[in-house]
PDB file of C-alpha atoms in Angstrom:
ATOM      1  CA  UNK A 874     -32.559  -8.232  37.451  1.00  0.00           C
ATOM      2  CA  UNK A 875     -29.298  -7.156  35.863  1.00  0.00           C
ATOM      3  CA  UNK A 876     -26.062  -8.419  35.267  1.00  0.00           C
ATOM      4  CA  UNK A 877     -24.962 -11.178  37.748  1.00  0.00           C
ATOM      5  CA  UNK A 878     -20.746  -9.663  37.590  1.00  0.00           C
ATOM      6  CA  UNK A 879     -21.792  -6.568  39.293  1.00  0.00           C
ATOM      7  CA  UNK A 880     -21.324  -6.845  43.157  1.00  0.00           C
ATOM      8  CA  UNK A 881     -19.093  -9.387  42.130  1.00  0.00           C
ATOM      9  CA  UNK A 882     -15.439  -8.541  43.491  1.00  0.00           C
ATOM     10  CA  UNK A 883     -12.171  -9.965  42.377  1.00  0.00           C
ATOM     11  CA  UNK A 884      -9.465  -9.969  44.856  1.00  0.00           C
ATOM     12  CA  UNK A 885      -6.275  -8.663  43.173  1.00  0.00           C
ATOM     13  CA  UNK A 886      -4.275 -10.938  45.791  1.00  0.00           C
ATOM     14  CA  UNK A 887      -6.036 -13.918  44.723  1.00  0.00           C
ATOM     15  CA  UNK A 888      -5.568 -13.113  40.821  1.00  0.00           C
ATOM     16  CA  UNK A 889      -2.262 -12.792  41.451  1.00  0.00           C
ATOM     17  CA  UNK A 890      -2.025 -16.097  43.028  1.00  0.00           C
ATOM     18  CA  UNK A 891      -3.349 -18.035  40.100  1.00  0.00           C
ATOM     19  CA  UNK A 892      -1.523 -16.219  37.144  1.00  0.00           C
ATOM     20  CA  UNK A 893       1.869 -16.930  39.491  1.00  0.00           C
ATOM     21  CA  UNK A 894       0.243 -20.868  39.661  1.00  0.00           C
ATOM     22  CA  UNK A 895      -0.243 -20.819  35.822  1.00  0.00           C
ATOM     23  CA  UNK A 896       3.407 -19.820  35.144  1.00  0.00           C
ATOM     24  CA  UNK A 897       4.592 -21.833  37.536  1.00  0.00           C
ATOM     25  CA  UNK A 898       3.097 -24.585  35.732  1.00  0.00           C
ATOM     26  CA  UNK A 899       3.767 -23.384  32.310  1.00  0.00           C
ATOM     27  CA  UNK A 900       7.158 -22.940  33.313  1.00  0.00           C
ATOM     28  CA  UNK A 901       7.018 -26.577  34.532  1.00  0.00           C
ATOM     29  CA  UNK A 902       5.631 -27.369  31.428  1.00  0.00           C
ATOM     30  CA  UNK A 903       7.947 -25.621  28.637  1.00  0.00           C
ATOM     31  CA  UNK A 904      11.155 -27.373  30.758  1.00  0.00           C
ATOM     32  CA  UNK A 905      10.070 -30.533  30.542  1.00  0.00           C
ATOM     33  CA  UNK A 906       9.813 -30.234  26.644  1.00  0.00           C
ATOM     34  CA  UNK A 907      12.575 -28.691  26.647  1.00  0.00           C
ATOM     35  CA  UNK A 908      14.786 -31.749  28.353  1.00  0.00           C
ATOM     36  CA  UNK A 909      12.356 -34.209  25.699  1.00  0.00           C
ATOM     37  CA  UNK A 910      13.733 -32.232  23.247  1.00  0.00           C
ATOM     38  CA  UNK A 911      17.087 -30.443  23.494  1.00  0.00           C
ATOM     39  CA  UNK A 912      18.008 -29.995  19.755  1.00  0.00           C
ATOM     40  CA  UNK A 913      15.185 -27.463  19.405  1.00  0.00           C
ATOM     41  CA  UNK A 914      16.338 -23.809  20.170  1.00  0.00           C
ATOM     42  CA  UNK A 915      12.419 -22.765  20.153  1.00  0.00           C
ATOM     43  CA  UNK A 916      11.718 -25.090  23.114  1.00  0.00           C
ATOM     44  CA  UNK A 917      15.180 -23.862  25.060  1.00  0.00           C
ATOM     45  CA  UNK A 918      13.336 -19.785  24.419  1.00  0.00           C
ATOM     46  CA  UNK A 919       9.833 -20.999  25.420  1.00  0.00           C
ATOM     47  CA  UNK A 920      11.364 -22.683  28.863  1.00  0.00           C
ATOM     48  CA  UNK A 921      13.256 -19.513  29.689  1.00  0.00           C
ATOM     49  CA  UNK A 922      10.422 -17.199  28.627  1.00  0.00           C
ATOM     50  CA  UNK A 923       7.801 -19.527  31.220  1.00  0.00           C
ATOM     51  CA  UNK A 924      11.212 -19.431  33.696  1.00  0.00           C
ATOM     52  CA  UNK A 925      10.779 -15.746  33.654  1.00  0.00           C
ATOM     53  CA  UNK A 926       7.447 -15.429  34.199  1.00  0.00           C
ATOM     54  CA  UNK A 927       7.400 -17.664  36.869  1.00  0.00           C
ATOM     55  CA  UNK A 928      10.337 -15.337  38.583  1.00  0.00           C
ATOM     56  CA  UNK A 929       8.032 -12.140  37.240  1.00  0.00           C
ATOM     57  CA  UNK A 930       4.779 -13.101  39.167  1.00  0.00           C
ATOM     58  CA  UNK A 931       6.039 -14.108  41.850  1.00  0.00           C
ATOM     59  CA  UNK A 932       8.085 -11.016  42.713  1.00  0.00           C
ATOM     60  CA  UNK A 933       5.134  -9.304  42.272  1.00  0.00           C
ATOM     61  CA  UNK A 934       3.028 -11.600  44.737  1.00  0.00           C
ATOM     62  CA  UNK A 935       6.403 -10.970  47.411  1.00  0.00           C
ATOM     63  CA  UNK A 936       5.456  -7.161  46.738  1.00  0.00           C
ATOM     64  CA  UNK A 937       5.206  -5.594  50.217  1.00  0.00           C
ATOM     65  CA  UNK A 938       7.845  -7.726  51.848  1.00  0.00           C
ATOM     66  CA  UNK A 939      10.526  -6.901  49.661  1.00  0.00           C
ATOM     67  CA  UNK A 940      11.647  -3.706  48.172  1.00  0.00           C
ATOM     68  CA  UNK A 941       9.406  -1.927  45.250  1.00  0.00           C
ATOM     69  CA  UNK A 942      12.455  -2.194  43.281  1.00  0.00           C
ATOM     70  CA  UNK A 943      12.248  -5.786  42.859  1.00  0.00           C
ATOM     71  CA  UNK A 944       8.239  -6.284  43.273  1.00  0.00           C
ATOM     72  CA  UNK A 945       7.648  -3.449  41.276  1.00  0.00           C
ATOM     73  CA  UNK A 946      10.171  -3.283  37.970  1.00  0.00           C
ATOM     74  CA  UNK A 947      12.089  -6.163  38.332  1.00  0.00           C
ATOM     75  CA  UNK A 948       8.852  -8.319  38.376  1.00  0.00           C
ATOM     76  CA  UNK A 949       7.293  -6.345  35.275  1.00  0.00           C
ATOM     77  CA  UNK A 950      10.952  -6.531  33.057  1.00  0.00           C
ATOM     78  CA  UNK A 951      11.190 -10.216  33.918  1.00  0.00           C
ATOM     79  CA  UNK A 952       6.839 -10.880  32.614  1.00  0.00           C
ATOM     80  CA  UNK A 953       7.642  -8.885  29.724  1.00  0.00           C
ATOM     81  CA  UNK A 954      10.889 -10.590  28.635  1.00  0.00           C
ATOM     82  CA  UNK A 955       9.056 -13.705  29.290  1.00  0.00           C
ATOM     83  CA  UNK A 956       6.623 -12.602  26.546  1.00  0.00           C
ATOM     84  CA  UNK A 957       9.606 -12.123  24.474  1.00  0.00           C
ATOM     85  CA  UNK A 958      11.335 -14.778  24.446  1.00  0.00           C
ATOM     86  CA  UNK A 959       7.939 -16.531  23.694  1.00  0.00           C
ATOM     87  CA  UNK A 960       7.895 -14.507  20.869  1.00  0.00           C
ATOM     88  CA  UNK A 961      11.677 -15.276  20.037  1.00  0.00           C
ATOM     89  CA  UNK A 962      10.853 -19.129  20.063  1.00  0.00           C
ATOM     90  CA  UNK A 963       7.585 -18.800  17.598  1.00  0.00           C
ATOM     91  CA  UNK A 964       9.428 -17.205  15.424  1.00  0.00           C
ATOM     92  CA  UNK A 965      11.833 -20.011  15.836  1.00  0.00           C
ATOM     93  CA  UNK A 966       9.970 -22.415  15.519  1.00  0.00           C
ATOM     94  CA  UNK A 967       8.229 -20.720  12.181  1.00  0.00           C
ATOM     95  CA  UNK A 968      11.472 -20.597  10.758  1.00  0.00           C
ATOM     96  CA  UNK A 969      11.509 -16.643  10.825  1.00  0.00           C
ATOM     97  CA  UNK A 970      14.376 -14.828  11.498  1.00  0.00           C
ATOM     98  CA  UNK A 971      13.786 -13.690  15.545  1.00  0.00           C
ATOM     99  CA  UNK A 972      13.705  -9.747  16.308  1.00  0.00           C
ATOM    100  CA  UNK A 973      16.326  -9.040  18.864  1.00  0.00           C
ATOM    101  CA  UNK A 974      17.430  -6.308  18.443  1.00  0.00           C
ATOM    102  CA  UNK A 975      13.535  -4.444  18.060  1.00  0.00           C
ATOM    103  CA  UNK A 976      11.997  -6.565  21.494  1.00  0.00           C
ATOM    104  CA  UNK A 977      16.093  -5.784  23.294  1.00  0.00           C
ATOM    105  CA  UNK A 978      15.134  -2.267  22.493  1.00  0.00           C
ATOM    106  CA  UNK A 979      11.629  -2.909  23.811  1.00  0.00           C
ATOM    107  CA  UNK A 980      12.137  -3.890  27.085  1.00  0.00           C
ATOM    108  CA  UNK A 981      14.929  -1.672  27.599  1.00  0.00           C
ATOM    109  CA  UNK A 982      12.445   1.302  27.472  1.00  0.00           C
ATOM    110  CA  UNK A 983      10.027  -0.487  29.579  1.00  0.00           C
ATOM    111  CA  UNK A 984      12.580  -1.547  32.031  1.00  0.00           C
ATOM    112  CA  UNK A 985      13.345   2.168  32.065  1.00  0.00           C
TER     113      UNK A 985
END
C-alpha cells in the first residue's frame, strides 16, 4: 500500500498561519509571565523574543501585500532575533553570562 504521507500536500499558507498563531500565543504567554514576574530578567527576554517572532511571522504572512524588504528580510531577521532573545533568556535563567556580542555579530551577518 505504501506510505500514507505520499500524496499529502502541505499548503505553505496554512503552515504559515499555524506558525503565526503559535508565535502570537507564545508572545502572549511570555508577556503574561513577564507581568507576573517583572524582577526576573529572563522572562523579559523571553517576552521580547516571543513578540519579535510573532511580528516576524505576521510579516511573512503579508508577503505579496507589502514590499519584499519587509516581508522577507525584516521578517526573517526578526524571527532570528526572537530566537536569540530566547537564548539570552535561557542563559540569564541558568545564571550564565549572555553571549550578546557573538549573537549580535551573527544577526548582523544574517541580516546582510
